[in-house]
XYZ file of C-alpha atoms in Angstrom:
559
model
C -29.854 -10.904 -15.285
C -29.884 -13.066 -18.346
C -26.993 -15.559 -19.055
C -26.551 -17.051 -22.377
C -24.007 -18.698 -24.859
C -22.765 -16.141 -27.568
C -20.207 -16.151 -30.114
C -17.443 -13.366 -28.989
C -17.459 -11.481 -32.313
C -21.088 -10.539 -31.155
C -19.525 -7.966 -28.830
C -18.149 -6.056 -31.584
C -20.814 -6.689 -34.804
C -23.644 -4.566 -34.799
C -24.351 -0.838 -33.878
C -22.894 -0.609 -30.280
C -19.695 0.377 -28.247
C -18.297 -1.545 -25.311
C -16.305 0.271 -22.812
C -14.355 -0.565 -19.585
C -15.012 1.671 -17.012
C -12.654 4.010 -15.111
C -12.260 1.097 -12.148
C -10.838 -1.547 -14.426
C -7.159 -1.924 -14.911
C -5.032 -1.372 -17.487
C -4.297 -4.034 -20.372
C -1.912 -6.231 -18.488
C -1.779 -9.672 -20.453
C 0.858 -10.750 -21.833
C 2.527 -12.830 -24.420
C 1.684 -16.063 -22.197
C -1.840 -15.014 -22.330
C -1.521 -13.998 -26.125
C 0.342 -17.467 -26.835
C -2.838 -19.319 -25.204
C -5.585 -17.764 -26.865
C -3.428 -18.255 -30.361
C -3.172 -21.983 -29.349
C -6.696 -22.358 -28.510
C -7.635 -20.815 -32.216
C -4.987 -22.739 -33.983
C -6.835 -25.869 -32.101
C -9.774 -25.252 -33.719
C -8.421 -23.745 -36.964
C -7.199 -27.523 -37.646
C -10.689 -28.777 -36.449
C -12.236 -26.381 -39.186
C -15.384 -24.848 -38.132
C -16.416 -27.699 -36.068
C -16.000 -27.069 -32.892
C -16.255 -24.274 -30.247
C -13.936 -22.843 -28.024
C -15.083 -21.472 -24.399
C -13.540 -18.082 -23.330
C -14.803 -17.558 -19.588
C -17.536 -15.130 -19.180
C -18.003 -11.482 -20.225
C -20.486 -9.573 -18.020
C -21.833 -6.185 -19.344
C -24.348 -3.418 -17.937
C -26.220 -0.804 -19.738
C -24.448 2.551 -19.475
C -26.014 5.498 -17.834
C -25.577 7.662 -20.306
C -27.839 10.266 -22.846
C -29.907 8.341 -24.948
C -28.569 9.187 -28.177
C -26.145 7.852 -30.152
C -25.452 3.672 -30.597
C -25.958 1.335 -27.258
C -23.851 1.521 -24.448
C -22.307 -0.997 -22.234
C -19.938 -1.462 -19.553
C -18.080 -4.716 -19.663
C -17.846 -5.913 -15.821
C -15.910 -8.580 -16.610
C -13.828 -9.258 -20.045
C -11.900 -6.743 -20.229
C -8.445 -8.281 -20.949
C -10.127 -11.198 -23.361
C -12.366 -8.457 -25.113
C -9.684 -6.143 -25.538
C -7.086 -9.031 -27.582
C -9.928 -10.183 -29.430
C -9.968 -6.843 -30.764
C -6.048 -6.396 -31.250
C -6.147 -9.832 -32.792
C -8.705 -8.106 -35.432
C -6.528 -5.410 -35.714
C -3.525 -7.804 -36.810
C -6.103 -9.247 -39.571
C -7.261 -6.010 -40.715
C -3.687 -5.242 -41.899
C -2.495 -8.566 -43.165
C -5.454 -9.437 -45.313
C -6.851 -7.812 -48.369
C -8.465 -4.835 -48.710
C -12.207 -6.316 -48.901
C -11.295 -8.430 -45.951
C -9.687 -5.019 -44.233
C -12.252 -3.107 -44.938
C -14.949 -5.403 -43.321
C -12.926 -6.016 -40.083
C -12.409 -2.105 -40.086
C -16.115 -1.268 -40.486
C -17.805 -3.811 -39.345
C -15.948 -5.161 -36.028
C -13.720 -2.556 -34.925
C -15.941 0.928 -35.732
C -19.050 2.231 -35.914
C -18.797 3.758 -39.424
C -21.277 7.232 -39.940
C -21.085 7.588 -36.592
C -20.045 10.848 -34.176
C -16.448 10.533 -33.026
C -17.330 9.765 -29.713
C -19.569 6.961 -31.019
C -16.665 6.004 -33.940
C -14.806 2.559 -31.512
C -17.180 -0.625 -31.126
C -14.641 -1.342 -28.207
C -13.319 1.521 -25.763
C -10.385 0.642 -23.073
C -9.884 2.340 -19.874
C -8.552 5.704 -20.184
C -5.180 4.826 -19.767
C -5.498 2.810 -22.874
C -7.419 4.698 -25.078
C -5.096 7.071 -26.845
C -2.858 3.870 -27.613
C -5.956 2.485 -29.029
C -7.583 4.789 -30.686
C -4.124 5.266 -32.921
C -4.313 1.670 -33.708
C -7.594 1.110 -34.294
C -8.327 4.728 -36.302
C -5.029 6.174 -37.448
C -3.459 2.400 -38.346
C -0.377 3.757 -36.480
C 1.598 2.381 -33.687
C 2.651 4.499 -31.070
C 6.516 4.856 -30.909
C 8.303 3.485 -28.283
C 5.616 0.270 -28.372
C 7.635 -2.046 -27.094
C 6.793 -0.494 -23.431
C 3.140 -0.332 -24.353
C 1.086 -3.546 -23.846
C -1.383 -2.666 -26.574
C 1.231 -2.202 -28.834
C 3.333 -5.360 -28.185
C 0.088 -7.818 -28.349
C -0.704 -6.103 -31.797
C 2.723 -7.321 -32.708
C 2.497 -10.603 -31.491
C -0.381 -11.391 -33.510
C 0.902 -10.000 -36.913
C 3.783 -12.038 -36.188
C 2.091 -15.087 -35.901
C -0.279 -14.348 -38.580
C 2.641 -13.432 -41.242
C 5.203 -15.858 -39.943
C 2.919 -18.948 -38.330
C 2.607 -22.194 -39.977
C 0.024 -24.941 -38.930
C -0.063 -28.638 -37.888
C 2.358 -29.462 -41.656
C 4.184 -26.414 -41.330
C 2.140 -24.500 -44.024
C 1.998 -21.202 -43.581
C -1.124 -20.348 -41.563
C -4.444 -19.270 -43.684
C -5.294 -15.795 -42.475
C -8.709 -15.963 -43.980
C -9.399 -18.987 -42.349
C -8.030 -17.563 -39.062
C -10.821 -14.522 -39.303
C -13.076 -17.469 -40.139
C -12.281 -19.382 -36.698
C -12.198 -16.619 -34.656
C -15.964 -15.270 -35.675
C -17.440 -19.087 -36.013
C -15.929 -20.936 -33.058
C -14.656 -18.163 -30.271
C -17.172 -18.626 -27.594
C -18.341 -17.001 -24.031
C -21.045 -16.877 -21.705
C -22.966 -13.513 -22.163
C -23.831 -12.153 -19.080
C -26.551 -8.778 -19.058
C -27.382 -7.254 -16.134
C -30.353 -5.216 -16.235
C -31.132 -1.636 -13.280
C -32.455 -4.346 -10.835
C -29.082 -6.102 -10.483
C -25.981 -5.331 -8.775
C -23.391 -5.843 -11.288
C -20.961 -5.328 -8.238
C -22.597 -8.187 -6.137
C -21.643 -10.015 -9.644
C -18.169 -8.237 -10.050
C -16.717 -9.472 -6.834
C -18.083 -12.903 -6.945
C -16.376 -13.929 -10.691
C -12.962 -16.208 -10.777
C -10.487 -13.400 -12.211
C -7.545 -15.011 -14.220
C -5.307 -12.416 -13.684
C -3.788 -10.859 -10.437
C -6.667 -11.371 -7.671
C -7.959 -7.759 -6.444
C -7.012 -5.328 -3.476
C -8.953 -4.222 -0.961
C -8.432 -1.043 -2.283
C -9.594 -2.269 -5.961
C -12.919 -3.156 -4.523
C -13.486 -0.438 -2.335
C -12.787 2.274 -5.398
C -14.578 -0.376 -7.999
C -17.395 0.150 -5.138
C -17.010 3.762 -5.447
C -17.030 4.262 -8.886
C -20.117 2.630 -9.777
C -21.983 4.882 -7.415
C -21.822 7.868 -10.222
C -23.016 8.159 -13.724
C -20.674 7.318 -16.164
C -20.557 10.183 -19.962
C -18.962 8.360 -22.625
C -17.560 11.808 -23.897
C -16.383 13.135 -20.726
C -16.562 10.815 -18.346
C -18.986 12.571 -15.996
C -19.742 12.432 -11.934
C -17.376 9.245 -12.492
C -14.466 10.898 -14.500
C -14.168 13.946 -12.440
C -14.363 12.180 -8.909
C -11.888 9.333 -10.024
C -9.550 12.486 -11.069
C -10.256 14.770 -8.385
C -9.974 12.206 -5.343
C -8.852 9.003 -6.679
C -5.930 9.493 -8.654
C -4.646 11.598 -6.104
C -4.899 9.291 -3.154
C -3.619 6.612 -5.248
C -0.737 8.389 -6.407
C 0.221 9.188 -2.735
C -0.117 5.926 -1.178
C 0.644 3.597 -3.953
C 0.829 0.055 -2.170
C 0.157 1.257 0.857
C -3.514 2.130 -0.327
C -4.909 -1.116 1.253
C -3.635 -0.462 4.971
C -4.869 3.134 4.794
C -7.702 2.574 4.081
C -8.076 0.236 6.957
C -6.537 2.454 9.136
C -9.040 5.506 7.913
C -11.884 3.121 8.818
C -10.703 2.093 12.210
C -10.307 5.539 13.254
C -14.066 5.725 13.605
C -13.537 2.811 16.150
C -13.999 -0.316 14.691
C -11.386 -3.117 14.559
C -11.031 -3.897 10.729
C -8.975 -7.213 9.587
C -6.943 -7.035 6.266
C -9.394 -9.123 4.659
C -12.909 -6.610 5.741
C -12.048 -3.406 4.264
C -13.796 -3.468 1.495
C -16.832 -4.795 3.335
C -16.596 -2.432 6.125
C -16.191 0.335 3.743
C -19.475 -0.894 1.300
C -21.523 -1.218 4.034
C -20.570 2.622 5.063
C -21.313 4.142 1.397
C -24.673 1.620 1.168
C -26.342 3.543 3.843
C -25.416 6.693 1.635
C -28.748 7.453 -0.748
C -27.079 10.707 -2.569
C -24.076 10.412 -4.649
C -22.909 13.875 -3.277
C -22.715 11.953 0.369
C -20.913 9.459 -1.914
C -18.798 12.210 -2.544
C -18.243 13.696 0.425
C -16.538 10.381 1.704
C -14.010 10.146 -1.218
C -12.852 13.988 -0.702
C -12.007 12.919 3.276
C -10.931 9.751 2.339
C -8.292 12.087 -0.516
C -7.766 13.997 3.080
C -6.921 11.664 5.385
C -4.646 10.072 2.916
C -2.626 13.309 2.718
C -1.989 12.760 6.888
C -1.102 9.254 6.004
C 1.771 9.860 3.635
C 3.186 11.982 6.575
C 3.552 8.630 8.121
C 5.091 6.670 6.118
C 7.425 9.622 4.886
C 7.624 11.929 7.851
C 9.721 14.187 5.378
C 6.787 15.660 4.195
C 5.702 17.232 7.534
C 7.073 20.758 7.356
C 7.307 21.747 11.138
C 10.469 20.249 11.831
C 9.257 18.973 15.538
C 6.099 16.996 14.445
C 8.226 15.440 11.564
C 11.122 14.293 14.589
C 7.931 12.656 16.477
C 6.831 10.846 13.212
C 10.675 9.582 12.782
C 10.322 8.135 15.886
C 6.997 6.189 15.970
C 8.070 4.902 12.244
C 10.869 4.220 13.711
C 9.367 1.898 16.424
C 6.633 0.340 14.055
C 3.645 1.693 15.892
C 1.389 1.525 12.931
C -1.559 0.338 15.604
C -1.427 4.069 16.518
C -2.242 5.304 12.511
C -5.978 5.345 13.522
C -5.511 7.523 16.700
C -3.006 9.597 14.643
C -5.466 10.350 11.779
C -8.043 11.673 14.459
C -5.373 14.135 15.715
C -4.011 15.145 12.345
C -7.787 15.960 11.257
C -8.324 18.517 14.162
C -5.050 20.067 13.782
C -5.840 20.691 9.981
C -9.066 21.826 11.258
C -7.404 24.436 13.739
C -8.800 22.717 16.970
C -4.850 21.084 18.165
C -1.960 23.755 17.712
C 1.631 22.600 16.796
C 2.529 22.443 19.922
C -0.272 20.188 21.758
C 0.436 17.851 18.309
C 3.605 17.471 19.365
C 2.758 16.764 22.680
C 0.301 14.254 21.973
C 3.001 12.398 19.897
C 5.559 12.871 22.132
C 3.151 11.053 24.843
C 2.144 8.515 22.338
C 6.062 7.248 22.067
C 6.369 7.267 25.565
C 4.099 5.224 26.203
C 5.044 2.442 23.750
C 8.923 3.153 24.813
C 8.020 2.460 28.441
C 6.121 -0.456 27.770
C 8.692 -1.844 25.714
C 11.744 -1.220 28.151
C 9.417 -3.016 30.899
C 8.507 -6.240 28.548
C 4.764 -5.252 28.200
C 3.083 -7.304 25.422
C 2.221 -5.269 22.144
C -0.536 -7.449 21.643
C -2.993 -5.396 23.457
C -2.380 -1.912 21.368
C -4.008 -2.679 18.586
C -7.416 -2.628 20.227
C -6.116 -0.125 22.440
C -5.764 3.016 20.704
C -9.076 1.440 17.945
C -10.627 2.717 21.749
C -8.846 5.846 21.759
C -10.056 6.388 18.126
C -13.656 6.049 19.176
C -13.609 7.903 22.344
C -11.984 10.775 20.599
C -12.826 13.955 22.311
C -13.548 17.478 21.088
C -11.420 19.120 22.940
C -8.026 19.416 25.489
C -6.468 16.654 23.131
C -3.064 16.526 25.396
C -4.809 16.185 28.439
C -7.622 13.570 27.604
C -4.873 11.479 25.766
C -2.300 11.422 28.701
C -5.247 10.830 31.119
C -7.151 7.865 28.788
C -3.131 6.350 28.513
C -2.531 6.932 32.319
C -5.708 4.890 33.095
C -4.874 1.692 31.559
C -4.176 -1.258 33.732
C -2.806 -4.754 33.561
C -1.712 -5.580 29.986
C -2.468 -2.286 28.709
C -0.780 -0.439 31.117
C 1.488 2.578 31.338
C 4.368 2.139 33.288
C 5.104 4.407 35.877
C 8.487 5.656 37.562
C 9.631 2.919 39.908
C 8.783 0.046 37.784
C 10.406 1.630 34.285
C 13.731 2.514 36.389
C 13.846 -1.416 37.681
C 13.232 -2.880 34.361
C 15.910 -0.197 32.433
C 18.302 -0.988 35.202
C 18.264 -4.395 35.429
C 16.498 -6.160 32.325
C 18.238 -7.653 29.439
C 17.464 -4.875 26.801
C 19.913 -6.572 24.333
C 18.184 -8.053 21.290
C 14.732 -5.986 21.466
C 14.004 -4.296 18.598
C 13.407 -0.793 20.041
C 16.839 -1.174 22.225
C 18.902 0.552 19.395
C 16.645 3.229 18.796
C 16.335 4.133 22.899
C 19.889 4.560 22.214
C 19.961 6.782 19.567
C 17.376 9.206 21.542
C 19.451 9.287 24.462
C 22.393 9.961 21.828
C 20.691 12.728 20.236
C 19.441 14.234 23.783
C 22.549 16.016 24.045
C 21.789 18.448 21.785
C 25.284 18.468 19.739
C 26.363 21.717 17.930
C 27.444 19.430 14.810
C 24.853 16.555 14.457
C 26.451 12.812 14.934
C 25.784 10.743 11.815
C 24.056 7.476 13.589
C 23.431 5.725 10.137
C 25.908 3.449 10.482
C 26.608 3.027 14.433
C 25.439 -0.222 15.800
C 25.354 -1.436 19.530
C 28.084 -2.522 21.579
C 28.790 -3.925 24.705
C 31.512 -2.991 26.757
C 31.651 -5.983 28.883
C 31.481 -8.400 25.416
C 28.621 -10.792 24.869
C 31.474 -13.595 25.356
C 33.319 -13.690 28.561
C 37.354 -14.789 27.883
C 39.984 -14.503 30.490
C 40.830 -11.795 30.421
C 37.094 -10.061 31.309
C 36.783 -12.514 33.765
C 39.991 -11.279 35.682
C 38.462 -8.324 35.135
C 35.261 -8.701 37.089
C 36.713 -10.617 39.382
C 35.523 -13.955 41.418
C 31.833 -13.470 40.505
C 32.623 -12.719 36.408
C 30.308 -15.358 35.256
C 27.153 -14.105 37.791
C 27.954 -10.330 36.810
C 28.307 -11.210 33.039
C 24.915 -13.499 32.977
C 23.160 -10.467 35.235
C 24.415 -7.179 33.484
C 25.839 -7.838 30.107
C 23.042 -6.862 28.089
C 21.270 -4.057 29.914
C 21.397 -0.566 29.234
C 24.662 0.005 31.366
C 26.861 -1.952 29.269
C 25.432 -1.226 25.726
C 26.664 1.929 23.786
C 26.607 3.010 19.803
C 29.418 2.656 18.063
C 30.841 2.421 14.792
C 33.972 0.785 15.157
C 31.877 -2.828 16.406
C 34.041 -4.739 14.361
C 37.541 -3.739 15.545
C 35.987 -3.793 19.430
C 34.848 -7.121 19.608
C 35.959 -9.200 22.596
C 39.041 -6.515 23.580
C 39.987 -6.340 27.256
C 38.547 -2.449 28.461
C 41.871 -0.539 28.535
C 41.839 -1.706 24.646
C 37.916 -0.552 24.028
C 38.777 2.850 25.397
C 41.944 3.758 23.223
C 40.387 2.485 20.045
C 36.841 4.587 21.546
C 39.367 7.612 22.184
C 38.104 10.158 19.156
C 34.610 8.868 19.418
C 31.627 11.378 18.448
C 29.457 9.912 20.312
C 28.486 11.426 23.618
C 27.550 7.906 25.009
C 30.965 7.411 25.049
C 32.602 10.103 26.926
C 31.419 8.795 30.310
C 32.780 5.378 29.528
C 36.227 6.553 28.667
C 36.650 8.420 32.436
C 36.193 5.055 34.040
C 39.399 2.690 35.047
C 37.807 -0.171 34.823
C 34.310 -1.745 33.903
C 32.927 -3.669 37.104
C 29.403 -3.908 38.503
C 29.886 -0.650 40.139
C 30.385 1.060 37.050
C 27.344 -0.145 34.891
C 25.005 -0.010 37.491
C 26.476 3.986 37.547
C 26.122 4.138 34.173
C 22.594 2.979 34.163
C 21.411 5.599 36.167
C 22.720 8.100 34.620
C 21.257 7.293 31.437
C 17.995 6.816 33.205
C 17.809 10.190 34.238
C 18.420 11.280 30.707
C 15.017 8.387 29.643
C 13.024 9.645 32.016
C 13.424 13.578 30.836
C 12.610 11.887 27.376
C 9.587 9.449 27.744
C 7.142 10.982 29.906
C 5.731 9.153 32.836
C 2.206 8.430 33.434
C -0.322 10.934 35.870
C -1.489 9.344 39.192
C -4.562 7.608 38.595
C -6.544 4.699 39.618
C -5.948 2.057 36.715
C -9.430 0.720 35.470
C-alpha cells in the first residue's frame, strides 16, 4: 500500500478512468455537503493559491480488467467527494469560455481519442451512470432533475458560480475558482497494490456519510470476490444482478436480520453487530469464486422463504400462510432460523404441505403454552439456534415434537395439567399474546361468514374497576373474587363495542352484547348473572377449545 499527499485534480488529469464499483452507493450528498466543500474553496479562493485544503482520503485499487485500453481503478473510498469534484467541473465547463471549456472537457472530465467505454475519466455506480454520462458527454440534464442528485448538485454549483459573490460582494472569479480547485484541493492518495486487502482497508475508514449495514459489508465482501469488466460488468455485474438485486429488492430493510437469521440456521448464535464477520469468515474459507457463488444463489433462496415471513401473503397454500399469520403474529422471530431449515426441505420435496403445517402448527404451540404458563422467552433464542443445528434429514414432525417435548426447566413445554391451571387461574390480562389466544379461539368456530376481528379489542365482563353495583353482584367476597378472577381467560372476551361497555352492571353488558358476531359471546349472554361459578365455567370451556388448538407435549423424560 502506498499513502501519499496528492492534489485531487490528479484523479481526473492524465490517461485513466476511475470507477466506483457495483457495492458503493448511490450519490447521496447533498446541498449541506455541496455548501461545505463551496465554503472550503471560497476559503482558499480569498487566500489565493496559498494554502491547501484537506479532503479526507481517497483509496483506489487496480481493476481486474483486460489490459487494454487507459488504467483502471476502483475508488474504495471517495466516492461522494470524487464524484462533486467532478460535477463542480462540470458547472465550470459551461460557465467559462470556450478555451477554458474545452480544457475541463478534454482534459479532466474525458479521455479524448479514446473507445467509448474508455471516453469518462470518472465512472459512478451504475445507478448513476446514465445521469452522468448525459452530463458529462451530451451537456444535457436529464428532465425531471430536481429528483436526481447528480442533477441538483450540478445546479447548485452553476448557481453559485453565476450568482456567488466573494468576501466584498464581487461577483465570484470563475477562472480563479478552476484555479483553486486544481492548486489547493487536497487528499491523501491511498493505492493498494494485489497483496493488500482493500476490504481490510474499506471497513476500517471513518465514512462521513450514513455508517454501513451489516448487509453493506457482507455484499461489499461479496462483490469484491469476482472480477470486475468495465464494459459489462463481468462475474461482478451478473452476480450483483442475478442474486443481489433480487434479495435486496425482497427484503429491503429487513436485509440485515436475514441475513443473521440465514447464518444462525447453520447453528451458530449471531449478534446484530457479527454478521458481517460471521459471514466473511464463511466465504474466506471459499478458494473458487463459483463456491463464492454458490452461497449468494442460496443466500437469493433463503431470502425468498424469508419474505414469506414477514408477509405471509405470499405463501400460496392457504394453511401454511394461516400458520405464518400466527407466529408473526406472536413475534417469534427466534424461530426464523428453524423455519428456514424447514422451508429449504419442503422446496426440496423432503417435508410435504401437510407435515409443514404440522411442524408450524407445533412450533406455535409451543410458544402459546409457554406463554399462557409465564415461561420466560429468554431461553428461545438459543433454543431453536439448537434445533437449527441438530436439524435432521428426515421425519421432520416427529423429531421436532420429540426435540420440543424434551426440554426441561426454562425451556420447557408445558404439558396438560400445568397449561389448564395457569389458563384457569392466571392473570392473562395485559400479556401481549392474550388478545391473539382470543382471536384463535374466536376463529375456531369455523363461521360460515368470517367475523372481521380488526377492530375488536378485549373486554372484561366483570370490569377492571369494581363499583357498587359489581360488588352487590358478587356478593360478600367481591373484592377477593375481583382481585382473583378479573383478568383471566373466564372473564375476558372480544368485543367491539369496549367503549360503550365499560364499567356497566351485567344485565346492561348483555343487551348492548345482544347482536354480537362474535361466538365468544353467545355463551356469556345465556348466563343470569356473572359470579365465580360462571367464569370458572367459562374457563373450561374455552380450555377445551385451547387445548384442541395448541398441541400438548409427548411423554418424555425432560433432559
Amino acid at each position: 500500500m502506498e499513502a501519499s499527499p496528492a492534489k485531487v485534480i490528479q484523479y481526473f488529469n492524465g490517461e485513466k478512468q476511475n470507477l466506483i464499483p457495483l457495492f458503493q452507493r448511490a450519490y447521496t450528498w447533498t446541498d449541506k455537503n455541496w455548501q461545505a466543500l463551496w465554503d472550503d474553496l471560497m476559503v482558499q479562493y480569498e487566500m489565493g493559491d496559498t494554502g491547501t485544503h484537506f479532503m479526507g482520503a481517497i483509496v483506489s485499487i487496480p481493476a481486474r480488467s483486460v489490459p487494454v485500453g487507459v488504467s483502471k481503478y476502483l475508488i474504495i473510498d471517495g466516492q461522494q467527494r470524487l464524484t462533486t469534484v467532478s460535477l463542480l467541473l462540470c458547472a465550470l465547463r459551461d460557465c467559462l469560455d470556450s478555451n477554458s471549456a474545452s480544457r475541463i472537457q478534454e482534459v479532466y472530465l474525458t479521455n479524448r481519442f479514446r473507445e467509448l467505454e474508455d471516453t469518462l475519466k470518472f465512472v459512478p455506480t451504475q445507478v448513476d451512470r446514465d445521469v452522468y454520462r448525459s452530463i458529462v458527454l451530451d451537456r444535457q440534464i436529464p428532465e425531471n432533475s430536481k429528483d436526481i442528485q447528480m442533477a441538483t448538485a450540478y445546479h447548485f454549483f452553476k448557481n453559485k458560480l453565476l450568482k456567488g459573490t466573494d468576501l466584498n460582494e464581487d461577483p465570484v472569479d470563475r477562472v480563479k475558482i478552476l484555479t483553486t480547485l486544481e492548486q489547493c484541493l487536497q487528499v491523501v492518495m491511498i493505492n493498494l497494490d494485489d497483496a493488500d486487502d482493500p476490504y481490510l482497508i474499506f471497513e476500517s475508514l471513518n465514512f462521513k456519510g450514513e455508517p454501513l449495514t451489516q448487509a453493506d459489508l457482507v455484499r461489499n465482501y461479496l462483490l469484491m470476490r469476482f472480477r470486475h469488466s468495465i464494459s459489462t460488468g463481468g462475474e461482478q455485474e451478473r452476480v450483483y444482478s442475478k442474486y443481489w438485486v433480487p434479495l435486496e429488492s425482497t427484503l429491503k430493510s429487513n436485509l440485515t436480520e436475514f441475513l443473521r437469521h440465514y447464518t444462525m440456521k447453520d447453528g451458530d448464535d449471531i449478534k446484530q453487530g457479527g454478521i458481517y464477520a460471521a459471514i466473511r469468515a464463511k466465504l474466506k474459507s471459499m478458494k473458487l469464486t463459483d463456491e463464492v457463488e454458490a452461497e449468494v444463489q442460496s443466500m437469493q433462496r433463503f431470502g425468498n422463504f424469508y419474505a414469506k415471513f414477514l408477509l405471509p401473503n405470499q405463501e400460496t397454500v392457504m394453511s401454511i400462510r394461516d400458520c405464518l399469520e400466527n407466529i408473526k403474529e406472536l413475534k417469534v422471530t427466534t424461530s426464523y432460523p428453524l423455519l428456514l431449515r424447514l422451508f429449504d426441505v419442503r422446496q426440496t420435496g423432503h417435508l410435504s404441505n401437510v407435515d409443514l403445517e404440522k411442524c408450524l402448527r407445533l412450533i406455535e404451540s409451543f410458544v402459546v403454552r409457554r406463554v399462557v404458563c409465564g415461561v420466560p422467552n429468554n431461553p428461545l433464542n438459543k433454543l431453536f439456534i439448537q434445533l437449527a443445528k441438530n436439524f435432521p434429514d428426515t421425519d421432520y414432525v416427529l423429531w421436532l415434537h420429540r426435540s420440543l417435548s424434551s426440554f426441561g426447566g426454562n425451556r420447557r413445554f408445558p404439558k396438560d395439567a400445568e397449561f389448564a391451571t395457569a389458563f384457569m387461574n392466571q392473570p392473562q390480562y395485559g400479556r401481549g399474546t392474550t388478545r391473539f389466544i382470543l382471536c384463535r379461539v374466536e376463529k375456531s368456530f369455523n363461521h360460515k361468514e368470517t367475523v372481521d376481528l380488526s377492530t375488536a379489542t378485549i373486554e372484561h365482563i366483570l370490569p377492571q374497576t369494581l363499583n357498587q353495583q359489581w360488588k352487590d353482584e358478587l356478593g360478600s367476597e367481591a373484592e377477593k373474587v375481583h382481585t382473583t378472577l378479573v383478568n383471566t381467560f373466564g372473564n375476558l372476551t372480544l368485543t367491539s363495542y369496549n367503549s360503550e361497555l365499560s364499567n356497566l352492571p351485567f344485565s346492561e353488558k348483555k343487551a348492548k352484547l345482544e347482536n354480537t358476531h362474535i361466538e365468544l359471546n353467545r355463551w356469556i349472554l345465556q348466563q343470569g348473572n356473572w359470579q365465580t361459578p360462571e367464569i370458572e365455567e367459562r374457563a373450561k370451556s374455552l380450555l377445551l377449545i385451547a387445548n384442541n388448538i395448541w398441541l400438548s407435549p409427548l411423554n418424555m423424560v425432560p433432559d
